[in-house]
XYZ file of C-alpha atoms in Angstrom:
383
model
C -12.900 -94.076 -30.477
C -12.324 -93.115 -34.039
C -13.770 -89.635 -35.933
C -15.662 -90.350 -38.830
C -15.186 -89.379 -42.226
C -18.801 -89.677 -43.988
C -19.869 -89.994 -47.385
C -22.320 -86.889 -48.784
C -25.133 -88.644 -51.388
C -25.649 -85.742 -53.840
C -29.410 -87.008 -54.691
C -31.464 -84.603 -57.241
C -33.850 -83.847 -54.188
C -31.046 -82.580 -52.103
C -30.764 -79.228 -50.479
C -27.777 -77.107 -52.278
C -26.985 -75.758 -49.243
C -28.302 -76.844 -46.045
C -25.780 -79.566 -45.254
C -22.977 -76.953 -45.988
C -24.308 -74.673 -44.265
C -24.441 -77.113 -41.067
C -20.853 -78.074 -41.674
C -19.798 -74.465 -42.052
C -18.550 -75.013 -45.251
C -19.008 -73.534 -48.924
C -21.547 -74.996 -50.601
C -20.747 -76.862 -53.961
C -23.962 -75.684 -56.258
C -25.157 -79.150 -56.525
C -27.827 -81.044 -54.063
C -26.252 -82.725 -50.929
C -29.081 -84.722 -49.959
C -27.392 -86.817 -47.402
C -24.476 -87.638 -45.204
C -24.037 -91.289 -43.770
C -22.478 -92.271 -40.476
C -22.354 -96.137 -40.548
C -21.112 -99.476 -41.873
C -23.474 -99.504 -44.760
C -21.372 -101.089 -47.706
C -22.486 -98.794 -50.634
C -20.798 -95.624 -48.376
C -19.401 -96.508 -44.996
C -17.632 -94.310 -42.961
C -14.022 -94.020 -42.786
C -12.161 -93.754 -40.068
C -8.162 -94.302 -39.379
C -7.924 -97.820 -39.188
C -9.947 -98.049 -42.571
C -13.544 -98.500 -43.173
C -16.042 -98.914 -40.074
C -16.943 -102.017 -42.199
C -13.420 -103.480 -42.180
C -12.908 -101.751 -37.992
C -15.937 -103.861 -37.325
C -15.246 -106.860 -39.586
C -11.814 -107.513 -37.825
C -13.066 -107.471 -34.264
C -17.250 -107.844 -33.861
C -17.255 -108.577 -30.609
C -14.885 -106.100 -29.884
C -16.325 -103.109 -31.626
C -19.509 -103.860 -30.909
C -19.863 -105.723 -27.373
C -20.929 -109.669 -26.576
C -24.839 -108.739 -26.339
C -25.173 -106.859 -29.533
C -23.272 -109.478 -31.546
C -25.773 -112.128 -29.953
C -28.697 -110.138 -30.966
C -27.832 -109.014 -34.030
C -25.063 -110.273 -35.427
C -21.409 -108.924 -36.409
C -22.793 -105.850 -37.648
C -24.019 -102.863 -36.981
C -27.578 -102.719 -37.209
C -28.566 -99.392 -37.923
C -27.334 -96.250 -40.026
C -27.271 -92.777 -39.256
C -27.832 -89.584 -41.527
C -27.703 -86.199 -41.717
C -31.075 -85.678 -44.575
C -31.173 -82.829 -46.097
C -34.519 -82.552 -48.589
C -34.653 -79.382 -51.038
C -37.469 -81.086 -52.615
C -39.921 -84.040 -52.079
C -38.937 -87.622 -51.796
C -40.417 -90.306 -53.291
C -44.022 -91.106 -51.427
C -42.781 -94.931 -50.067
C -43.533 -98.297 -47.639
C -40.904 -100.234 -46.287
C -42.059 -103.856 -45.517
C -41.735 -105.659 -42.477
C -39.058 -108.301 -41.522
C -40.951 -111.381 -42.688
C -42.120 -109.639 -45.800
C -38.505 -108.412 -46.343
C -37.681 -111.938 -45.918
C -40.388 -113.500 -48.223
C -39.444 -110.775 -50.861
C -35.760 -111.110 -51.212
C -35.982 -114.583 -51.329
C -38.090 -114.617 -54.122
C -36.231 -112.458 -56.009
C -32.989 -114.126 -55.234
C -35.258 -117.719 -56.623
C -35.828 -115.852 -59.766
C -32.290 -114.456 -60.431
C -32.757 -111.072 -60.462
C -30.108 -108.701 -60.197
C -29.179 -107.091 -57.034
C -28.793 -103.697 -58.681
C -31.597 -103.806 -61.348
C -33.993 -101.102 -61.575
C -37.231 -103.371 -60.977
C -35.856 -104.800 -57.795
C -38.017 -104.052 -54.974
C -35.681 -105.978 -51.840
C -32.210 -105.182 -51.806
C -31.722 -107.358 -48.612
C -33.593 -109.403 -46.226
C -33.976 -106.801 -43.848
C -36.976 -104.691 -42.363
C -36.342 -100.634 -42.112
C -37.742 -98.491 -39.648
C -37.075 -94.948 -39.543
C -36.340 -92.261 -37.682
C -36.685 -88.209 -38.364
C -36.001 -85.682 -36.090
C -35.766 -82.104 -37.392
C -33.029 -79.682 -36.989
C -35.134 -76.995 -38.523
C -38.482 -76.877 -39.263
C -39.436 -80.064 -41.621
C -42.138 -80.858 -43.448
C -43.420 -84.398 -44.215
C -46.538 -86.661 -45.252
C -47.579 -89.411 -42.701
C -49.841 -91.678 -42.474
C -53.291 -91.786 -43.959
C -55.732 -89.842 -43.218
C -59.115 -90.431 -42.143
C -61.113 -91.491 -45.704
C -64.033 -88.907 -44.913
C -61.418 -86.002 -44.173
C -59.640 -86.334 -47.528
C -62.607 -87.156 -48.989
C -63.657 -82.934 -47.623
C -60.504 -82.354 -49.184
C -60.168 -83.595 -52.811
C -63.758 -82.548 -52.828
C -63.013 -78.873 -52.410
C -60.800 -78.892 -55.451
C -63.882 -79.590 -57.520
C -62.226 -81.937 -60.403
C -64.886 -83.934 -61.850
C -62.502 -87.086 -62.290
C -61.988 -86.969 -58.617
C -65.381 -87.614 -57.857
C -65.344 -91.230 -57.768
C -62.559 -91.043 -55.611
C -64.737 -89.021 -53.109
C -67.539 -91.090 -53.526
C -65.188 -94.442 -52.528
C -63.994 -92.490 -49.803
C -67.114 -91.503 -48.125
C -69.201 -95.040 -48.975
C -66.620 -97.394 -47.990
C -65.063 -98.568 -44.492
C -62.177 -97.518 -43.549
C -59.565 -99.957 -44.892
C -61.630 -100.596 -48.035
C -61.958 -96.803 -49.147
C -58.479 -96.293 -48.789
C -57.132 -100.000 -50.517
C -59.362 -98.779 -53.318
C -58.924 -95.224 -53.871
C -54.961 -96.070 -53.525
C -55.405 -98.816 -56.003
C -57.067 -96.558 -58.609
C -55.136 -94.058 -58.560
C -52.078 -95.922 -58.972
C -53.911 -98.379 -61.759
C -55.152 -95.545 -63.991
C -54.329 -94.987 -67.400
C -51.262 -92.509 -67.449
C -52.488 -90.221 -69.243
C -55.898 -89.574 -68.097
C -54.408 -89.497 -64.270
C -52.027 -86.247 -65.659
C -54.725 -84.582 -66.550
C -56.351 -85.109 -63.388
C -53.479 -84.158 -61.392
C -52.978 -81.147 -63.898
C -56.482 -79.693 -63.148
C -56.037 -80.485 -59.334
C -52.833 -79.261 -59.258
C -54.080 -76.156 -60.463
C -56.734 -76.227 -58.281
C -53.999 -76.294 -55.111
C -52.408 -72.975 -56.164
C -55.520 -70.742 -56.340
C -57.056 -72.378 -52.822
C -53.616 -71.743 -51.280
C -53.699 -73.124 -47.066
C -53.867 -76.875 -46.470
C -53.636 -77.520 -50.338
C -50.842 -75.718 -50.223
C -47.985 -78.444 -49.834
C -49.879 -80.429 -52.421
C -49.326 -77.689 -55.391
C -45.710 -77.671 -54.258
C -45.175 -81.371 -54.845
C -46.968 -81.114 -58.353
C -44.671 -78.245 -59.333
C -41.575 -81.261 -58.669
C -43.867 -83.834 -59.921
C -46.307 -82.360 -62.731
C -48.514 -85.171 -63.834
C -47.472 -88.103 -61.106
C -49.876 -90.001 -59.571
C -48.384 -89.627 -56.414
C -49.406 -86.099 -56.261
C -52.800 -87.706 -55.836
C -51.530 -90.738 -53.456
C -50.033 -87.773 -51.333
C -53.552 -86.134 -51.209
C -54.494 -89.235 -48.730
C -51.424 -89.099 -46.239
C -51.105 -86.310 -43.279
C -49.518 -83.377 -43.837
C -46.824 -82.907 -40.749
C -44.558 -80.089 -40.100
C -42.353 -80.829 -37.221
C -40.413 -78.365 -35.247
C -36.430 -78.584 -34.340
C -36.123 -80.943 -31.708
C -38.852 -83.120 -33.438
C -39.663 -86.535 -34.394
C -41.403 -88.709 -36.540
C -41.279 -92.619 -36.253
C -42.232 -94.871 -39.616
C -42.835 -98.191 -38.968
C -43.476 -101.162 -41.585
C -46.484 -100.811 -43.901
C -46.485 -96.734 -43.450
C -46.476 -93.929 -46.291
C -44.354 -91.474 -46.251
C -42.654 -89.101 -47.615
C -40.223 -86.038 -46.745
C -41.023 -83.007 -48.455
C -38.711 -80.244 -47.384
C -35.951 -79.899 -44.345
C -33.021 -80.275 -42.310
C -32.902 -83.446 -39.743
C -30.666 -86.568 -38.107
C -32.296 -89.622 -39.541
C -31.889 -92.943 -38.173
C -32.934 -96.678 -39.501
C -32.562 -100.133 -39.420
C -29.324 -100.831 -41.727
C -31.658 -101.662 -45.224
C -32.153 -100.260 -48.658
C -35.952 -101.671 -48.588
C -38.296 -99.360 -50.228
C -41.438 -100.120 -52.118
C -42.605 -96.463 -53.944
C -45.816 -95.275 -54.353
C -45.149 -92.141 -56.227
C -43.367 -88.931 -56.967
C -40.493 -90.817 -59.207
C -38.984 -91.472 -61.870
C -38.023 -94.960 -60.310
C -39.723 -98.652 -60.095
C -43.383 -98.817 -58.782
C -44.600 -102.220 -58.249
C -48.395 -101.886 -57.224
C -49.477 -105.680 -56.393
C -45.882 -105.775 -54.166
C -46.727 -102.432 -52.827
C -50.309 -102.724 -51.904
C -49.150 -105.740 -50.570
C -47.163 -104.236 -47.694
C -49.107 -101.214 -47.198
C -50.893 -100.562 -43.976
C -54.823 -99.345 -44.887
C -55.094 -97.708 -41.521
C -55.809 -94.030 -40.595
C -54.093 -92.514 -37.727
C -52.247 -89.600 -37.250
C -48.919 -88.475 -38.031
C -47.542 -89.311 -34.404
C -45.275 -86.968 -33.394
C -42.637 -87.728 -31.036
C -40.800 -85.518 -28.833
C -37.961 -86.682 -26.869
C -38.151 -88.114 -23.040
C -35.865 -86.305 -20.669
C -34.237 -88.594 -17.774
C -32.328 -87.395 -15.053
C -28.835 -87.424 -16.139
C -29.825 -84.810 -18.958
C -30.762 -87.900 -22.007
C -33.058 -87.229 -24.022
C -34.587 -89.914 -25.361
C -37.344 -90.716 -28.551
C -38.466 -94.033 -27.685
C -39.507 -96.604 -30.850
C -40.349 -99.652 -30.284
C -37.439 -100.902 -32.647
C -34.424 -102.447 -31.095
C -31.879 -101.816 -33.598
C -31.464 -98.442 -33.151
C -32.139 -96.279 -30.108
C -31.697 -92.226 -31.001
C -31.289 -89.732 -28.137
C -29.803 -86.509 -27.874
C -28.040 -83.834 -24.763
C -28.131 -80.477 -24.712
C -25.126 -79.357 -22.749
C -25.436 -75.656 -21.654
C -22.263 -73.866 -21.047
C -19.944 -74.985 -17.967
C -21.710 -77.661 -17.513
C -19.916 -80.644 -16.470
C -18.729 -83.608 -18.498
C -21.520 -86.729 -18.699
C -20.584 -90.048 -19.067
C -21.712 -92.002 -21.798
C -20.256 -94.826 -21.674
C -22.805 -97.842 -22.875
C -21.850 -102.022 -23.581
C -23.231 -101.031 -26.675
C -21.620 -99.234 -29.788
C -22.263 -96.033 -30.247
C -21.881 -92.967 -32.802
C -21.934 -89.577 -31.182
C -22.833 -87.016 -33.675
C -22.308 -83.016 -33.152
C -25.448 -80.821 -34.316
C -24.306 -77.292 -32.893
C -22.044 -75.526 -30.619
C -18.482 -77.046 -29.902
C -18.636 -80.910 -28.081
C -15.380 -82.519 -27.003
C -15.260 -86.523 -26.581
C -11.686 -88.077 -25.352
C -9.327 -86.143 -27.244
C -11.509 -84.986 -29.985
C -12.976 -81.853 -31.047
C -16.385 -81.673 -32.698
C -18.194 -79.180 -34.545
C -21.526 -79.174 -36.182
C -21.671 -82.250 -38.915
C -18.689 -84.310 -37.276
C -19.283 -87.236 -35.548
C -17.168 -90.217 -34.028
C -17.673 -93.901 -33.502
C -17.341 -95.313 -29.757
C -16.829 -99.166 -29.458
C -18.632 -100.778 -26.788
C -17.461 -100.518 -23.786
C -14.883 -97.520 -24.032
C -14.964 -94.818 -21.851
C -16.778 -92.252 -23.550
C -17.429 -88.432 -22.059
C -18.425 -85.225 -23.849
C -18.203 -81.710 -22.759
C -18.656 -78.499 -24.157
C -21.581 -76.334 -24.966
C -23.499 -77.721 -27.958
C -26.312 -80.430 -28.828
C -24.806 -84.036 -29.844
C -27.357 -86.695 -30.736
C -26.322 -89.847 -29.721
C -27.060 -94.028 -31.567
C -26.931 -97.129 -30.359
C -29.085 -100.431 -29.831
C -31.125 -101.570 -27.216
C -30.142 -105.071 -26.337
């Protein structure tokens, strides 16, 4: 197995100190937003026999066993990060596989760049995500039910957010929320920062479930995603944890430490709260105009002391043990590949030591034990 030296994205939403602090390390005064354990060309992780991109390229079936090759190819299929969020994210979809598909195919067609700033599909890939929180984490979910935000943006009382509450409580379901979204993304600029302005305001005096909203306009003053985030859930998830975003969901992460796992894509499609591209035909495209709630997963115990969040993704299962002190070694030892990653306390794999923040990549198929007295999350696929 090989330890893994990961790459630290220093995004302006990033925590200045949370990641260091996990690491036990001096923090740098600048936002560490995340770290990356993967093969994900723009950072992969290095190990001593070079880049888990080049360990994997040189031996597939090798590194990452006969059934995982077959399902997914000679890669590996999902990333793993350490997220770290001083400040909100931008409110986003991620499209399904055939959408994915559809999209970068068109764009390929029409010859635009990779890298350009109005690309919407970096690959061809779909990318469901994982959060589970370290500490307490706070994030928007899902949309709410129409005639509860409707009670909501009514109790600001903003006249220009009466139409709004009137589409909300006169429509179905799917409709109301299609149109309000539509709207409020469509509207001239700036009559919607004046809006959000006077809401925003509005937030800060009423205080309690408005509360997270005023925060997000003091990031974003004048977006109309503060207004988009007014019809998503409000979730704040306890250590231990989880929230599961399938294709078509908005989200956004507002504030928090947690392991983060996905399907190995840069496909995102914003709605809000950035500086960054927002295409609103692509984007209403992909979005899912269904209520439900936030869904919050915790993890599955089984006997052998795996815990487990179950998705119902395949390219990345995310699990986690708890090993209490003197408790013997467990075998995990999978056909599968695998990166173990330490979250506190002092773990021991083979011959290496792990502290909180280090992490190691098992190929399929090697022996693999831990031992110690710590929490280590553990990735792989389901094949």
């Amino acid at each position: 197995m090989d330890r893994l030296d990961n790459t630290i994205r220093p995004y302006a939403w990033g925590s200045t100190t949370a990641i260091a602090e996990l690491l036990g390390i001096e923090p740098t005064g600048e936002p560490q937003a995340e770290m990356w354990m993967g093969a994900h060309p723009g950072a992969p992780s290095r190990t001593g026999r070079g880049t888990l991109v080049e360990v994997i390229d040189a031996d597939p079936q090798g590194e990452l066993g006969a059934a995982a090759v077959a399902k997914f190819g000679p890669r590996l299929p999902f990333l793993l990060k350490i997220l770290a969020a001083g400040a909100p994210l931008s409110l986003q979809v991620h499209p399904n596989l055939a959408q994915a598909k559809e999209g970068y195919e068109d764009e390929e067609t029409r010859g635009i760049p990779v890298d350009a700033g109005h690309r919407n599909y970096k690959d061809a890939n779909h990318k469901p995500e994982l959060i589970c929180a370290l500490t307490e984490f706070d994030g928007l979910c899902g949309f709410r039910d129409p005639s509860q935000t409707a009670d909501l943006l009514a109790g600001l009382d903003v006249d220009s957010l009466k139409p709004y509450v009137d589409l909300l409580r006169a429509h179905p379901e799917e409709a109301a929320l299609r149109e309000v979204l539509t709207a409020v993304l469509s509207a001239d600029r700036e009559d919607m920062a004046r809006t959000v302005t006077e809401a925003a305001a509005a937030c800060a005096r009423l205080g309690g479930d408005y509360a997270p909203y005023a925060d997000i306009a003091q990031h974003y003053p004048g977006d109309p995603g503060v207004i988009a985030a007014m019809l998503l859930n409000h979730v704040r998830l306890q250590p231990g944890e989880a929230l599961f975003l399938g294709a078509g969901i908005p989200h956004a992460y507002l504030n928090g430490l947690g392991v983060e796992i996905m399907a190995n894509s840069d496909n995102v499609l914003r709605c809000g709260l950035t500086p960054k591209h927002v295409d609103v035909p692509e984007l209403l495209r992909v979005v899912r105009f269904e209520a439900s709630g936030p869904g919050v997963l915790r993890p599955e115990a089984s006997p052998d002391g795996e815990e487990v969040y179950e998705t119902p993704i395949d390219e990345f299962r995310l699990s986690r043990h708890v090993l209490p002190q003197g408790a013997p070694a467990r075998d995990l030892t999978l056909p599968t590949p695998q990166i173990l990653l330490c979250t506190a306390g002092s773990v021991r794999t083979g011959d290496i030591e792990l502290a909180p923040g280090q992490s190691v990549f098992v190929p399929a198929n090697e022996k693999a034990e831990v031992a110690g007295s710590g929490t280590v999350f553990r990735a792989t696929v389901v094949v």
